[in-house]
PDB file of C-alpha atoms in Angstrom:
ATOM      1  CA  UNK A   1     -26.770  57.478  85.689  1.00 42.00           C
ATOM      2  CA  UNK A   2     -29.254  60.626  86.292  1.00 41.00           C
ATOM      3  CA  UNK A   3     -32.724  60.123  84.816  1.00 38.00           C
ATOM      4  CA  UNK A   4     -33.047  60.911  81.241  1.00 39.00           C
ATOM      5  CA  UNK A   5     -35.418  63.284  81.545  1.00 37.00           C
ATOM      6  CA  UNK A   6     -33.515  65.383  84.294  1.00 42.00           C
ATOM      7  CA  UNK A   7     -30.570  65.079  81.963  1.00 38.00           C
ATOM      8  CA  UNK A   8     -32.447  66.662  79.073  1.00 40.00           C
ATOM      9  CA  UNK A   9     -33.619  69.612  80.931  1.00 40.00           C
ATOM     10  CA  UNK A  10     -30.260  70.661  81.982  1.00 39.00           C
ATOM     11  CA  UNK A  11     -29.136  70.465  78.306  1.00 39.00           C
ATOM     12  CA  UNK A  12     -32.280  72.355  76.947  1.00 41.00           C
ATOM     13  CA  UNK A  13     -31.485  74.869  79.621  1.00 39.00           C
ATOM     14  CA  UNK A  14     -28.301  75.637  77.966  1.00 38.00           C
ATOM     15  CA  UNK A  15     -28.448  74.716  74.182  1.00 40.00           C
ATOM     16  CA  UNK A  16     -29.710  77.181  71.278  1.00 40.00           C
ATOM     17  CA  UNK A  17     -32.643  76.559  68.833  1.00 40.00           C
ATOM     18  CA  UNK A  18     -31.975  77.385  64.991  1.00 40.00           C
ATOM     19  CA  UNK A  19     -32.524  81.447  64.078  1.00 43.00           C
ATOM     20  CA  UNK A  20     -35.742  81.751  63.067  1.00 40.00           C
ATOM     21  CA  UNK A  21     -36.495  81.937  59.118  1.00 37.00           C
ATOM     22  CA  UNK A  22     -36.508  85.954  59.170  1.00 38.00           C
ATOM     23  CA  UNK A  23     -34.545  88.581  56.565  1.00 38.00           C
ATOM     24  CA  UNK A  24     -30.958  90.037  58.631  1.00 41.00           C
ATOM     25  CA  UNK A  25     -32.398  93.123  60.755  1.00 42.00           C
ATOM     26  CA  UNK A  26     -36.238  91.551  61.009  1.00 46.00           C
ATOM     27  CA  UNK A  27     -37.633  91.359  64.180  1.00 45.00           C
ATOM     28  CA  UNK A  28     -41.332  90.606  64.125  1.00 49.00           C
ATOM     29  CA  UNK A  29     -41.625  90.215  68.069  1.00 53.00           C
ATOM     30  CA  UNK A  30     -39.628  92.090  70.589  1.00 55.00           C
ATOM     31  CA  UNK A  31     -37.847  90.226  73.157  1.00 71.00           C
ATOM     32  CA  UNK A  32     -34.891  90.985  75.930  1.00 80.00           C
ATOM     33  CA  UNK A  33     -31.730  91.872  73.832  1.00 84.00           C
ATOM     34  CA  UNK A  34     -32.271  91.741  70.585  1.00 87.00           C
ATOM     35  CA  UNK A  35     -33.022  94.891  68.035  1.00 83.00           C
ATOM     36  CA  UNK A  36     -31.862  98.392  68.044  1.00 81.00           C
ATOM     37  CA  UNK A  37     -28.379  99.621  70.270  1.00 87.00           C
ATOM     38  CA  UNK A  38     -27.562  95.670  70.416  1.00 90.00           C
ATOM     39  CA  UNK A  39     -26.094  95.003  67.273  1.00 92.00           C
ATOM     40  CA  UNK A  40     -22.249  95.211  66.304  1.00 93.00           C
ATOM     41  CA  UNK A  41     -22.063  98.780  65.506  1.00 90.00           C
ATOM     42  CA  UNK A  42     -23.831  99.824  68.637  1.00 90.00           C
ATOM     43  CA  UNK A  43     -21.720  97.666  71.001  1.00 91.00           C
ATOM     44  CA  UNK A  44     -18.006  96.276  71.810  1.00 91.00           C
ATOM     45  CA  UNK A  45     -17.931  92.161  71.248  1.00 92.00           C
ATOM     46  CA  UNK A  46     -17.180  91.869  75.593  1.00 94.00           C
ATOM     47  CA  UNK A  47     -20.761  93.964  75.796  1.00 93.00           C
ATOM     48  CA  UNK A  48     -22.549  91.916  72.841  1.00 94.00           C
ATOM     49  CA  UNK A  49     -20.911  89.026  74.652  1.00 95.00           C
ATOM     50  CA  UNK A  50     -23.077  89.352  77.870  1.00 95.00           C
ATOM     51  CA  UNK A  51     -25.698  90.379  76.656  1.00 94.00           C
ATOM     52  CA  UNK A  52     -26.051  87.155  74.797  1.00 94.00           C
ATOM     53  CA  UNK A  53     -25.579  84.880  77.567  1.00 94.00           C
ATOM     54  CA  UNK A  54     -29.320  86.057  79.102  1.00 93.00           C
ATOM     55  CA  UNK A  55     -30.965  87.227  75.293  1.00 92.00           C
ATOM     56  CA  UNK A  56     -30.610  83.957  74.111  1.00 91.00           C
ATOM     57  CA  UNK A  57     -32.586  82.031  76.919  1.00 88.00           C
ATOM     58  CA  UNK A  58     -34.830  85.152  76.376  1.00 88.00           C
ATOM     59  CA  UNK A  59     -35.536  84.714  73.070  1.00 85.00           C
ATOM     60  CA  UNK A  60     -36.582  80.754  73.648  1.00 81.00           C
ATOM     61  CA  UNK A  61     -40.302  81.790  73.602  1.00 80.00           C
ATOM     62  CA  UNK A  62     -40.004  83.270  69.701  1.00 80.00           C
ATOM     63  CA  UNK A  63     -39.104  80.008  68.639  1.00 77.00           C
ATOM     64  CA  UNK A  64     -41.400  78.109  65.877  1.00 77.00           C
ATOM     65  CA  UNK A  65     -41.799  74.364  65.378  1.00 79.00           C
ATOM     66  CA  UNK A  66     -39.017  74.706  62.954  1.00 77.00           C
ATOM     67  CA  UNK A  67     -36.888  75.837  65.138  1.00 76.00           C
ATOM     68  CA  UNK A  68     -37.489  73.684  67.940  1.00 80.00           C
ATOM     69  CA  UNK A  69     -38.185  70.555  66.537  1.00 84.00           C
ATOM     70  CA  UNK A  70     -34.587  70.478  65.205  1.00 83.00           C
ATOM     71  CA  UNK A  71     -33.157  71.222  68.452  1.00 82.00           C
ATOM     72  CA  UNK A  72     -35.648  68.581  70.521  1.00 84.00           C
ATOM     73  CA  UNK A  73     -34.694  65.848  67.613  1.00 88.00           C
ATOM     74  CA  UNK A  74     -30.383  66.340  68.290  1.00 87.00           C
ATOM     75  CA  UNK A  75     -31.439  66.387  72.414  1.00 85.00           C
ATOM     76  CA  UNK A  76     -33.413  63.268  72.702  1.00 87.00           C
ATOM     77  CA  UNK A  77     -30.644  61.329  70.060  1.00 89.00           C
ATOM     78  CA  UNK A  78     -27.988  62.188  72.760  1.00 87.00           C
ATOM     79  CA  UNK A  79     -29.843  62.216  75.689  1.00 87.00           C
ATOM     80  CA  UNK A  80     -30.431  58.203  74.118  1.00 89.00           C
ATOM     81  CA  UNK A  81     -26.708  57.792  73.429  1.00 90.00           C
ATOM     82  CA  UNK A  82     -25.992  58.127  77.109  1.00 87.00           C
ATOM     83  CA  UNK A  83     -28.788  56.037  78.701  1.00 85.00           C
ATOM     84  CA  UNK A  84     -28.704  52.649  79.344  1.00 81.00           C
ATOM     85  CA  UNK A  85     -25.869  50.590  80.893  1.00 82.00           C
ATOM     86  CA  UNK A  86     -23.490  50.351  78.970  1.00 87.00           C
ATOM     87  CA  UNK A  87     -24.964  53.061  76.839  1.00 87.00           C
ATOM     88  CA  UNK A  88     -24.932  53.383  73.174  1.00 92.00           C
ATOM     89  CA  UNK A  89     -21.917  55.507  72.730  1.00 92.00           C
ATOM     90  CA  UNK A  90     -20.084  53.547  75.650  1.00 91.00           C
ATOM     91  CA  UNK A  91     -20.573  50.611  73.000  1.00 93.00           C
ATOM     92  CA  UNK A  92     -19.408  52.621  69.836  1.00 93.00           C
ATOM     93  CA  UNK A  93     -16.716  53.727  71.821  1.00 91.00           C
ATOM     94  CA  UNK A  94     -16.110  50.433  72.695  1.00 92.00           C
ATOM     95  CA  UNK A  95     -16.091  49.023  68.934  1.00 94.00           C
ATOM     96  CA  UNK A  96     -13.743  51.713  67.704  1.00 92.00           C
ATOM     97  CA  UNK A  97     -11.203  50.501  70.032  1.00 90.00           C
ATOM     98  CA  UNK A  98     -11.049  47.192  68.720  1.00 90.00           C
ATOM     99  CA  UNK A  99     -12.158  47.271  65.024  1.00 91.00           C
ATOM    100  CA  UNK A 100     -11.050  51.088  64.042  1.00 91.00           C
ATOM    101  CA  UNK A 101      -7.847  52.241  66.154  1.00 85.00           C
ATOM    102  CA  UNK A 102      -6.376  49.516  64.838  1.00 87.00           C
ATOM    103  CA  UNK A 103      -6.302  50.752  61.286  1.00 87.00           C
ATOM    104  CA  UNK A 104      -6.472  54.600  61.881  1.00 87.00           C
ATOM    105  CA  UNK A 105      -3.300  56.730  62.758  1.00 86.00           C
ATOM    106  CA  UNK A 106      -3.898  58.865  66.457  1.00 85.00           C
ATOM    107  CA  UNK A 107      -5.387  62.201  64.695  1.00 86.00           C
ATOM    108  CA  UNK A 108      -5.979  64.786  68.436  1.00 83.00           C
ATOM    109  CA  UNK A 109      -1.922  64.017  69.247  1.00 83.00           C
ATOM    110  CA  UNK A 110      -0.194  66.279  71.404  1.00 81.00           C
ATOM    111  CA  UNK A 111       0.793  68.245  68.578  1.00 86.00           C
ATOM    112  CA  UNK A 112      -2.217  68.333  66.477  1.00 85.00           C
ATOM    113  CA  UNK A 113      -3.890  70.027  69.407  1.00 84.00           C
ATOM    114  CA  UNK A 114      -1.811  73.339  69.932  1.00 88.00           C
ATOM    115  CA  UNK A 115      -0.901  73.650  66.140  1.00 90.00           C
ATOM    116  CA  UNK A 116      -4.709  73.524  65.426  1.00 88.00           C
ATOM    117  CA  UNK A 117      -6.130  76.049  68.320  1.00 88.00           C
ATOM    118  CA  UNK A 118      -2.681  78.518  67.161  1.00 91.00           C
ATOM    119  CA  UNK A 119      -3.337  78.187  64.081  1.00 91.00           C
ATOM    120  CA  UNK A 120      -6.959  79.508  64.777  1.00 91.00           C
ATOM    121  CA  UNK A 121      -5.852  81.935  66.798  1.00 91.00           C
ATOM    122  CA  UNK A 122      -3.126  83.551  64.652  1.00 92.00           C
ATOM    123  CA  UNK A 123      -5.551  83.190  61.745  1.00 92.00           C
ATOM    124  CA  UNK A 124      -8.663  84.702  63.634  1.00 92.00           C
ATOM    125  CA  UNK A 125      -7.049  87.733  65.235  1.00 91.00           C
ATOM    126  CA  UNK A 126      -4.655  88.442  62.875  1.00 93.00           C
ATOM    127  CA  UNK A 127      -7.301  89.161  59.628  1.00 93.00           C
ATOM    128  CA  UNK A 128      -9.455  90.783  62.110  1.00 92.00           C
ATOM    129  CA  UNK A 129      -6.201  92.980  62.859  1.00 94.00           C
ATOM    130  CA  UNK A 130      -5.325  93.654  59.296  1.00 94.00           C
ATOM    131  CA  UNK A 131      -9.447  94.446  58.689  1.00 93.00           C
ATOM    132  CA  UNK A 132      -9.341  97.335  61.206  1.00 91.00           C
ATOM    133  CA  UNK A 133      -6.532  98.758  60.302  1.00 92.00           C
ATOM    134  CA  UNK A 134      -6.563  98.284  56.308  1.00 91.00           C
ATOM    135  CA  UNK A 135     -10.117  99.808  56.263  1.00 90.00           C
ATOM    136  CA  UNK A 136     -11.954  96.737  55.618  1.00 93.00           C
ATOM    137  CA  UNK A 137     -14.888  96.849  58.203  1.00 92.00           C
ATOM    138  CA  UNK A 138     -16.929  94.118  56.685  1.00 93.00           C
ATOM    139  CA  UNK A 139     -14.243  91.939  57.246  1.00 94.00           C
ATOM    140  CA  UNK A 140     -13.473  93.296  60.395  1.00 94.00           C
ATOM    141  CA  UNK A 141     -17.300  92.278  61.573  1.00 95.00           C
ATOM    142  CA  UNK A 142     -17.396  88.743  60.045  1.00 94.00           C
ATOM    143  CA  UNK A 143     -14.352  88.135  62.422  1.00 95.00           C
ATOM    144  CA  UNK A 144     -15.761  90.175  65.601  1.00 95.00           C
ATOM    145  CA  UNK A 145     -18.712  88.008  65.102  1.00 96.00           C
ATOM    146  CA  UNK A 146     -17.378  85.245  64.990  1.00 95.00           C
ATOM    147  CA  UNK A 147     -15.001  85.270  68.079  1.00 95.00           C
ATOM    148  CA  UNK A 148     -18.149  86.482  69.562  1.00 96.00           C
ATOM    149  CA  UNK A 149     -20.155  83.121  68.773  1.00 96.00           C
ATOM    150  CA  UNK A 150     -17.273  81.270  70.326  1.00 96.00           C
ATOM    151  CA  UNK A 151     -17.528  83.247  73.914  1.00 96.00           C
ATOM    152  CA  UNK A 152     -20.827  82.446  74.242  1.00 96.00           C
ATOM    153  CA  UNK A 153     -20.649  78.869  73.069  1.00 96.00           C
ATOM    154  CA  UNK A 154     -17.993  78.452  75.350  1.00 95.00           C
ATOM    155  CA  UNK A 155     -20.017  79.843  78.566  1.00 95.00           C
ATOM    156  CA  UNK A 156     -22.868  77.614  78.029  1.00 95.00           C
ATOM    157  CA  UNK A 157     -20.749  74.271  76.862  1.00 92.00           C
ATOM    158  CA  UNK A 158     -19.071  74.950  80.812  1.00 93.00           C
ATOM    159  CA  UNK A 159     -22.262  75.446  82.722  1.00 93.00           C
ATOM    160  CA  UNK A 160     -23.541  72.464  80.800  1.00 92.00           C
ATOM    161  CA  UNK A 161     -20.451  70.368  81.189  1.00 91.00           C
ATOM    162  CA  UNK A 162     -19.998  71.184  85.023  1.00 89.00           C
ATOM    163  CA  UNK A 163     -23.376  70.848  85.805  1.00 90.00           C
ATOM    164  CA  UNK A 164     -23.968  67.151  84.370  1.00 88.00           C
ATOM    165  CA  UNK A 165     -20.131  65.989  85.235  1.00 85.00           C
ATOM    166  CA  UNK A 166     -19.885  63.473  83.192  1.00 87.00           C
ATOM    167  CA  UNK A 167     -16.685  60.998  82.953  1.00 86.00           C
ATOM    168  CA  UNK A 168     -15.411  60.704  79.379  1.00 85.00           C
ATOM    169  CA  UNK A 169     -13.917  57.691  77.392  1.00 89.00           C
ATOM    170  CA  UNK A 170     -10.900  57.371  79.144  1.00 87.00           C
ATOM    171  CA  UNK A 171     -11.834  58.345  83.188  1.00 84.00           C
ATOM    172  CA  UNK A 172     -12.572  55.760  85.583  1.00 81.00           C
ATOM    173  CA  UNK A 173     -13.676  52.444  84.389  1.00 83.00           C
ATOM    174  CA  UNK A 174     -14.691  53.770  80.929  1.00 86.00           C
ATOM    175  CA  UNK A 175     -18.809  53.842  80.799  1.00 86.00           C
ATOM    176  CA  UNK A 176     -19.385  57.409  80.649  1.00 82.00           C
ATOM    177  CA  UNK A 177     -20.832  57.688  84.410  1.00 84.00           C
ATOM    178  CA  UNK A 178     -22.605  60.833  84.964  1.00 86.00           C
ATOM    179  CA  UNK A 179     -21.653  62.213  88.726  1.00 84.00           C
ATOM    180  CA  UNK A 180     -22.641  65.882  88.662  1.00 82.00           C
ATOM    181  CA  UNK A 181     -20.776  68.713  89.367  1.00 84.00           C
ATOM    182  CA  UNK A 182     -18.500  66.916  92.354  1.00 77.00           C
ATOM    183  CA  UNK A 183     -16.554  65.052  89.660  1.00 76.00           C
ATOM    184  CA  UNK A 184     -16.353  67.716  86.670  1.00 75.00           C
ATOM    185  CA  UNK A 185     -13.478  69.430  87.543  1.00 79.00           C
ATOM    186  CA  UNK A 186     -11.356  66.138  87.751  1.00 82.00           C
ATOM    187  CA  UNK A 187     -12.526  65.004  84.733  1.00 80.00           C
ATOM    188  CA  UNK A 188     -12.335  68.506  82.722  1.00 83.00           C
ATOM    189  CA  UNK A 189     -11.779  68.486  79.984  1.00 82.00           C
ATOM    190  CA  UNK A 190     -13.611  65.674  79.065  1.00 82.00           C
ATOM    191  CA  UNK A 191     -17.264  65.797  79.863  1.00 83.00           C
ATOM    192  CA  UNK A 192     -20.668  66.805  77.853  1.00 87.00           C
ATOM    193  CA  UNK A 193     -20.863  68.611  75.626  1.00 91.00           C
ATOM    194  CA  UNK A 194     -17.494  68.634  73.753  1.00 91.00           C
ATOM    195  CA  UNK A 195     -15.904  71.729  73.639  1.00 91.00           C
ATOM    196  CA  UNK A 196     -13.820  70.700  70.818  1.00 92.00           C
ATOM    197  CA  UNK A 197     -16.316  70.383  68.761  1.00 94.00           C
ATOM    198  CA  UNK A 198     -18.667  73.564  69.710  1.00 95.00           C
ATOM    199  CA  UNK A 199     -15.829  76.035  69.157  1.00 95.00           C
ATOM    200  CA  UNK A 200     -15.091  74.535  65.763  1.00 95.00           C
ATOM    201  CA  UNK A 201     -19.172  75.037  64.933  1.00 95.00           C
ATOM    202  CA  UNK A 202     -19.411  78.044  66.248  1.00 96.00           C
ATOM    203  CA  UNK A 203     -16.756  79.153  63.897  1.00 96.00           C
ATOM    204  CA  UNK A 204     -17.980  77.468  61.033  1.00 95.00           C
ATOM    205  CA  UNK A 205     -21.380  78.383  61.581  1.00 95.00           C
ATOM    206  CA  UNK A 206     -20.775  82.031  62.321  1.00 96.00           C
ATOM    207  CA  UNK A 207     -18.465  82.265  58.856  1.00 95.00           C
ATOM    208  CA  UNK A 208     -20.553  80.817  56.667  1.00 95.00           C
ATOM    209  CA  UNK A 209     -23.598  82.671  57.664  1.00 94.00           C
ATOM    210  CA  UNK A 210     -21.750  86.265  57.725  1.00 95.00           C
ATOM    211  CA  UNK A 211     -19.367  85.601  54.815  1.00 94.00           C
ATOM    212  CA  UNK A 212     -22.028  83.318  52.642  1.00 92.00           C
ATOM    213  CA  UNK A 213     -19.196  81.663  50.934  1.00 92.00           C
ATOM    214  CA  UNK A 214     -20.147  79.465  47.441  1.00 93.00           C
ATOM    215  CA  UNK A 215     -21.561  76.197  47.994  1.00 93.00           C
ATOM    216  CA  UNK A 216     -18.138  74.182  46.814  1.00 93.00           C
ATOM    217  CA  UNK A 217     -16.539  75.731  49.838  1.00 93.00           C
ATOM    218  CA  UNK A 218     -18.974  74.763  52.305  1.00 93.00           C
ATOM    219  CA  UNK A 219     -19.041  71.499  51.506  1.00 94.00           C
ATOM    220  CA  UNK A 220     -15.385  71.973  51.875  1.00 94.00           C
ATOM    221  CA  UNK A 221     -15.795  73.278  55.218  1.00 94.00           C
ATOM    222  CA  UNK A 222     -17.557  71.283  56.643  1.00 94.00           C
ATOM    223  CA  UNK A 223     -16.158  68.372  55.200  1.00 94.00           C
ATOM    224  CA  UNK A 224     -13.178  69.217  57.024  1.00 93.00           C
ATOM    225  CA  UNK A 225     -14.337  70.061  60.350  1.00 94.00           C
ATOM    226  CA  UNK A 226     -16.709  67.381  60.410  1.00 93.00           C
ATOM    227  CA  UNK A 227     -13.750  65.469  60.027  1.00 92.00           C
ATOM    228  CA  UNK A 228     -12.067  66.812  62.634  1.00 91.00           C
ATOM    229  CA  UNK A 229     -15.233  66.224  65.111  1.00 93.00           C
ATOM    230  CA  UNK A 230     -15.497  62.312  63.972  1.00 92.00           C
ATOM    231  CA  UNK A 231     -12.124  61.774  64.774  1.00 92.00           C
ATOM    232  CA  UNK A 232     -12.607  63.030  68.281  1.00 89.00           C
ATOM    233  CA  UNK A 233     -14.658  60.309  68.971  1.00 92.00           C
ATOM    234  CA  UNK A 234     -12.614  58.146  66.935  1.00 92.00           C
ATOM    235  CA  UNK A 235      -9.352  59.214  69.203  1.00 90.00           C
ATOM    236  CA  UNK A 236     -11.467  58.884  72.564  1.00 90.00           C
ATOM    237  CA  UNK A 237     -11.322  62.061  73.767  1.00 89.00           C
ATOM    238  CA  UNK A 238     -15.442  62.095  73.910  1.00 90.00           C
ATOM    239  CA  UNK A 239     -18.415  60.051  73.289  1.00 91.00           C
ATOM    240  CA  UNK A 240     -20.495  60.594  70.302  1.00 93.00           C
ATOM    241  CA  UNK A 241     -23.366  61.855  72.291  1.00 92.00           C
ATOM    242  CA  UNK A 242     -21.054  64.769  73.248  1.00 93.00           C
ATOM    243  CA  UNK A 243     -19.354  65.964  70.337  1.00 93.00           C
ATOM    244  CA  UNK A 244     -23.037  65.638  68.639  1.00 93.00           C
ATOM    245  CA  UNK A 245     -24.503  67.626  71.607  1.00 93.00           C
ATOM    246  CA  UNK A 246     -21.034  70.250  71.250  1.00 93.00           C
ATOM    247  CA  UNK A 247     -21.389  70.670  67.674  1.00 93.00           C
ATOM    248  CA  UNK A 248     -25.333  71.261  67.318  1.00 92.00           C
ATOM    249  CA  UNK A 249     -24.563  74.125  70.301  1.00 93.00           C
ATOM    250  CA  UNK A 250     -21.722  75.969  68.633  1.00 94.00           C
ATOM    251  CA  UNK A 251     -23.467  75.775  65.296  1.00 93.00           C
ATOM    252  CA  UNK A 252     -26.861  77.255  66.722  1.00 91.00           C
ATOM    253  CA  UNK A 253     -25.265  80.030  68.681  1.00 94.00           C
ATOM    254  CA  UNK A 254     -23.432  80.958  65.483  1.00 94.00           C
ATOM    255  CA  UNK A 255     -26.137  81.510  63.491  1.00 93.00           C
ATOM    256  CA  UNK A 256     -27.965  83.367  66.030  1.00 92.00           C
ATOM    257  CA  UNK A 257     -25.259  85.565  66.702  1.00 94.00           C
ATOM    258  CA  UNK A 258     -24.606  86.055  62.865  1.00 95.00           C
ATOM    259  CA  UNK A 259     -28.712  86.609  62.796  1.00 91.00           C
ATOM    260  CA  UNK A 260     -29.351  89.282  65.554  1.00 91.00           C
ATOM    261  CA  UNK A 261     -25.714  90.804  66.473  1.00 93.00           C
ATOM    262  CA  UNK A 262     -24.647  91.836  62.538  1.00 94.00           C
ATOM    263  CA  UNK A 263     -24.949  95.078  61.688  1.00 90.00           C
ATOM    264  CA  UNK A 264     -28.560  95.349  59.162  1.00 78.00           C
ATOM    265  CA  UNK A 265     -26.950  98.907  57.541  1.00 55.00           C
ATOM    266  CA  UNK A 266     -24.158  97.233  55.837  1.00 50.00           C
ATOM    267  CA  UNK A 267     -24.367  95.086  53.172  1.00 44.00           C
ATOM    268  CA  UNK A 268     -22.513  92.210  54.415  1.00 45.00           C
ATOM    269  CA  UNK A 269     -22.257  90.225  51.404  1.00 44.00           C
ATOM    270  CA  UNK A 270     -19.548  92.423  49.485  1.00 45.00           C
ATOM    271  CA  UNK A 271     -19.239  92.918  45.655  1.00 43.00           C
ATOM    272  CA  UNK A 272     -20.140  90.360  43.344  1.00 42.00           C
ATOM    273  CA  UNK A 273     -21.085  90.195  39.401  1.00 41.00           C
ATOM    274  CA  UNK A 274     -23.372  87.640  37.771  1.00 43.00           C
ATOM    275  CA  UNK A 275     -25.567  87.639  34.428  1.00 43.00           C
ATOM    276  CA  UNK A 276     -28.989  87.220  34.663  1.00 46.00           C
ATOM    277  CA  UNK A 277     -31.701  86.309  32.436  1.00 49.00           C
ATOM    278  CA  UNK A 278     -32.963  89.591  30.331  1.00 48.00           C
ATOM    279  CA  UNK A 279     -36.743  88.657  28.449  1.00 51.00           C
ATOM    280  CA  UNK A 280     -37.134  91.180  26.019  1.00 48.00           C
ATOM    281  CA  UNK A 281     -39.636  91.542  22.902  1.00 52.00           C
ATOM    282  CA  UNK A 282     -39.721  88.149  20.803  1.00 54.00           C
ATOM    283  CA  UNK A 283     -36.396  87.027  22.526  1.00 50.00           C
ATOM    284  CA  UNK A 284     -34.542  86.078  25.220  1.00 48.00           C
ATOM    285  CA  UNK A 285     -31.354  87.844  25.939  1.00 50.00           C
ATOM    286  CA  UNK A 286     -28.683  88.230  29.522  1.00 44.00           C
ATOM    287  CA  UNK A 287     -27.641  90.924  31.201  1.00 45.00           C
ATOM    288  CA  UNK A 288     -24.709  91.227  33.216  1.00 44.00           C
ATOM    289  CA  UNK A 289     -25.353  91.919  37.089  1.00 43.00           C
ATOM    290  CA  UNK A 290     -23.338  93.543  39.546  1.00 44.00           C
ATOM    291  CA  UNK A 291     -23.204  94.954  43.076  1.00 44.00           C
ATOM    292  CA  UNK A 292     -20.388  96.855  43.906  1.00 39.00           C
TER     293      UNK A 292
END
C-alpha cells in the first residue's frame, strides 16, 4: 500500500472543489478559462470540453474555505477507507459478503448494466436532438452541459484510476492492493475512483443545477442514484472508498461546469407562476407572479 499522504495528492491533483457561492455569470477574480468567449454560446461542447480539463486545475487557487474544506473532508474519509491492512472498506466489503448478499438480489447484472448506460444514452441524446431541432435551446443547453460534465469527469476519474492502479473487490486476493499504473489496465475497470458512480453524479449534478427541478424531485433523484451507487458496493464491483471518491468528483465537476460553462444571457430557469405576498394599506393581500 502507497503512503497515505502520496495517495491523497494524486487524488487532490485530479478531483474538483464545490463552485464557489457566486450568482451564474459572476466572476470576481479572473483565472485561465473561465469568463467571456468560454461559455456555451461562444463554444462547441468538444472545445468547452478541453478547455475544462486545464481551467479547472486553474481555477484551484479561487477556492474559499467553503469550498475546500468540503473537498479535503470526502479526501481524507477515503484516503482512510483504503489504509491499513486489511483496510476499512476491505472489511465492509468483507461483511457484505457474508451478512448482506445473502439477503439482497445481484442489482449491476449483466443486463442491468447495458439497459442502464442505453437507456442514458437514448434518453440524453435523443431530448438534446429533439431540443435543437424543435427550437427549444434551453433545453438543448441543459443537455450539452451535461454530456459535457460527464467528458470531463470521465478524463480525470482515468488519470486518477491509472495512476493509483488499484485492485478492486474481486482482483487478486481481494484487499484492495494499490500497485500503480503497471497493474491498472488488468484490473480496469475496477480501480479508484468508480466510474460508475462519477458519470451518474456528474449527470445528476449537472441537471439539477441547470434545470433547478422542485425539491420533491431531487430527493427523488438522488434517492435513486444514490441507490444505484450503494449497490455498487453492495454487488462488489468497488470499494466504498471509490464510489465515495467517484461520486464527490462527478458531482463537483457538474456543478462547476453548470456554474462557469452556461450561458449568463439566457434565463435558464424557464417560465414559472407563483403568488406572492402583496402588503398593501391596513391589509395584507397576494398577487399572482409570473415569468414567462
Amino acid at each position: 500500500m502507497i503512503p497515505a499522504t502520496c495517495l491523497a495528492a494524486a487524488l487532490a491533483a485530479a478531483a474538483i472543489g464545490a463552485p464557489p457561492a457566486v450568482a451564474l455569470g459572476d466572476e470576481p477574480r479572473p483565472s485561465f478559462g473561465l469568463g467571456d468567449g468560454t461559455r456555451y454560446d461562444d463554444r462547441n461542447v468538444i472545445a468547452r470540453v478541453l478547455l475544462d480539463v486545464v481551467a479547472i486545475p486553474a481555477d484551484v487557487p479561487r477556492w474559499s474555505a467553503e469550498d475546500a474544506i468540503p473537498l479535503a473532508l470526502v479526501l481524507d474519509t477515503s484516503v482512510a477507507l483504503m489504509v491499513d491492512d486489511p483496510s476499512a472498506d476491505v472489511r465492509l466489503d468483507r461483511w457484505i459478503s457474508s451478512e448482506v448478499d445473502p439477503h439482497l438480489p445481484l442489482v449491476w447484472n449483466d443486463v442491468m448494466q447495458p439497459v442502464l448506460w442505453a437507456g442514458i444514452a437514448v434518453g440524453g441524446f435523443g431530448t438534446w436532438w429533439w431540443a435543437a431541432t424543435h427550437d427549444r435551446a434551453y433545453v438543448a443547453q441543459g443537455m450539452s452541459l451535461m454530456g459535457e460534465a460527464v467528458a470531463v469527469s470521465q478524463v480525470y476519474h482515468l488519470a486518477v484510476k491509472f495512476a493509483v492502479g488499484r485492485e478492486g473487490p474481486r482482483d487478486g486476493d481481494r484487499t484492495g492492493r494499490v500497485h500503480g499504473p503497471a497493474t491498472a489496465f488488468r484490473v480496469y475497470p475496477a480501480g479508484t475512483p468508480s466510474g460508475h458512480a462519477a458519470t451518474l453524479y456528474a449527470l445528476l449534478s449537472a441537471g439539477t443545477a441547470y434545470f433547478e427541478p422542485p425539491m420533491w424531485a431531487q430527493v427523488g433523484l438522488h434517492t435513486l442514484v444514490g441507490g444505484v451507487v450503494v449497490f455498487h458496493v453492495i454487488d462488489h464491483r468497488h470499494f466504498l472508498s471509490e464510489s465515495l471518491l467517484g461520486s464527490t468528483l462527478g458531482w463537483s465537476v457538474g456543478r462547476w461546469v453548470v456554474l462557469h460553462r452556461a450561458s449568463p444571457a439566457r434565463d435558464r430557469r424557464g417560465p414559472s407562476l407563483g403568488v406572492a405576498p402583496l402588503p398593501v394599506a391596513g391589509a395584507t393581500g397576494v398577487s399572482l407572479v409570473g415569468r414567462f
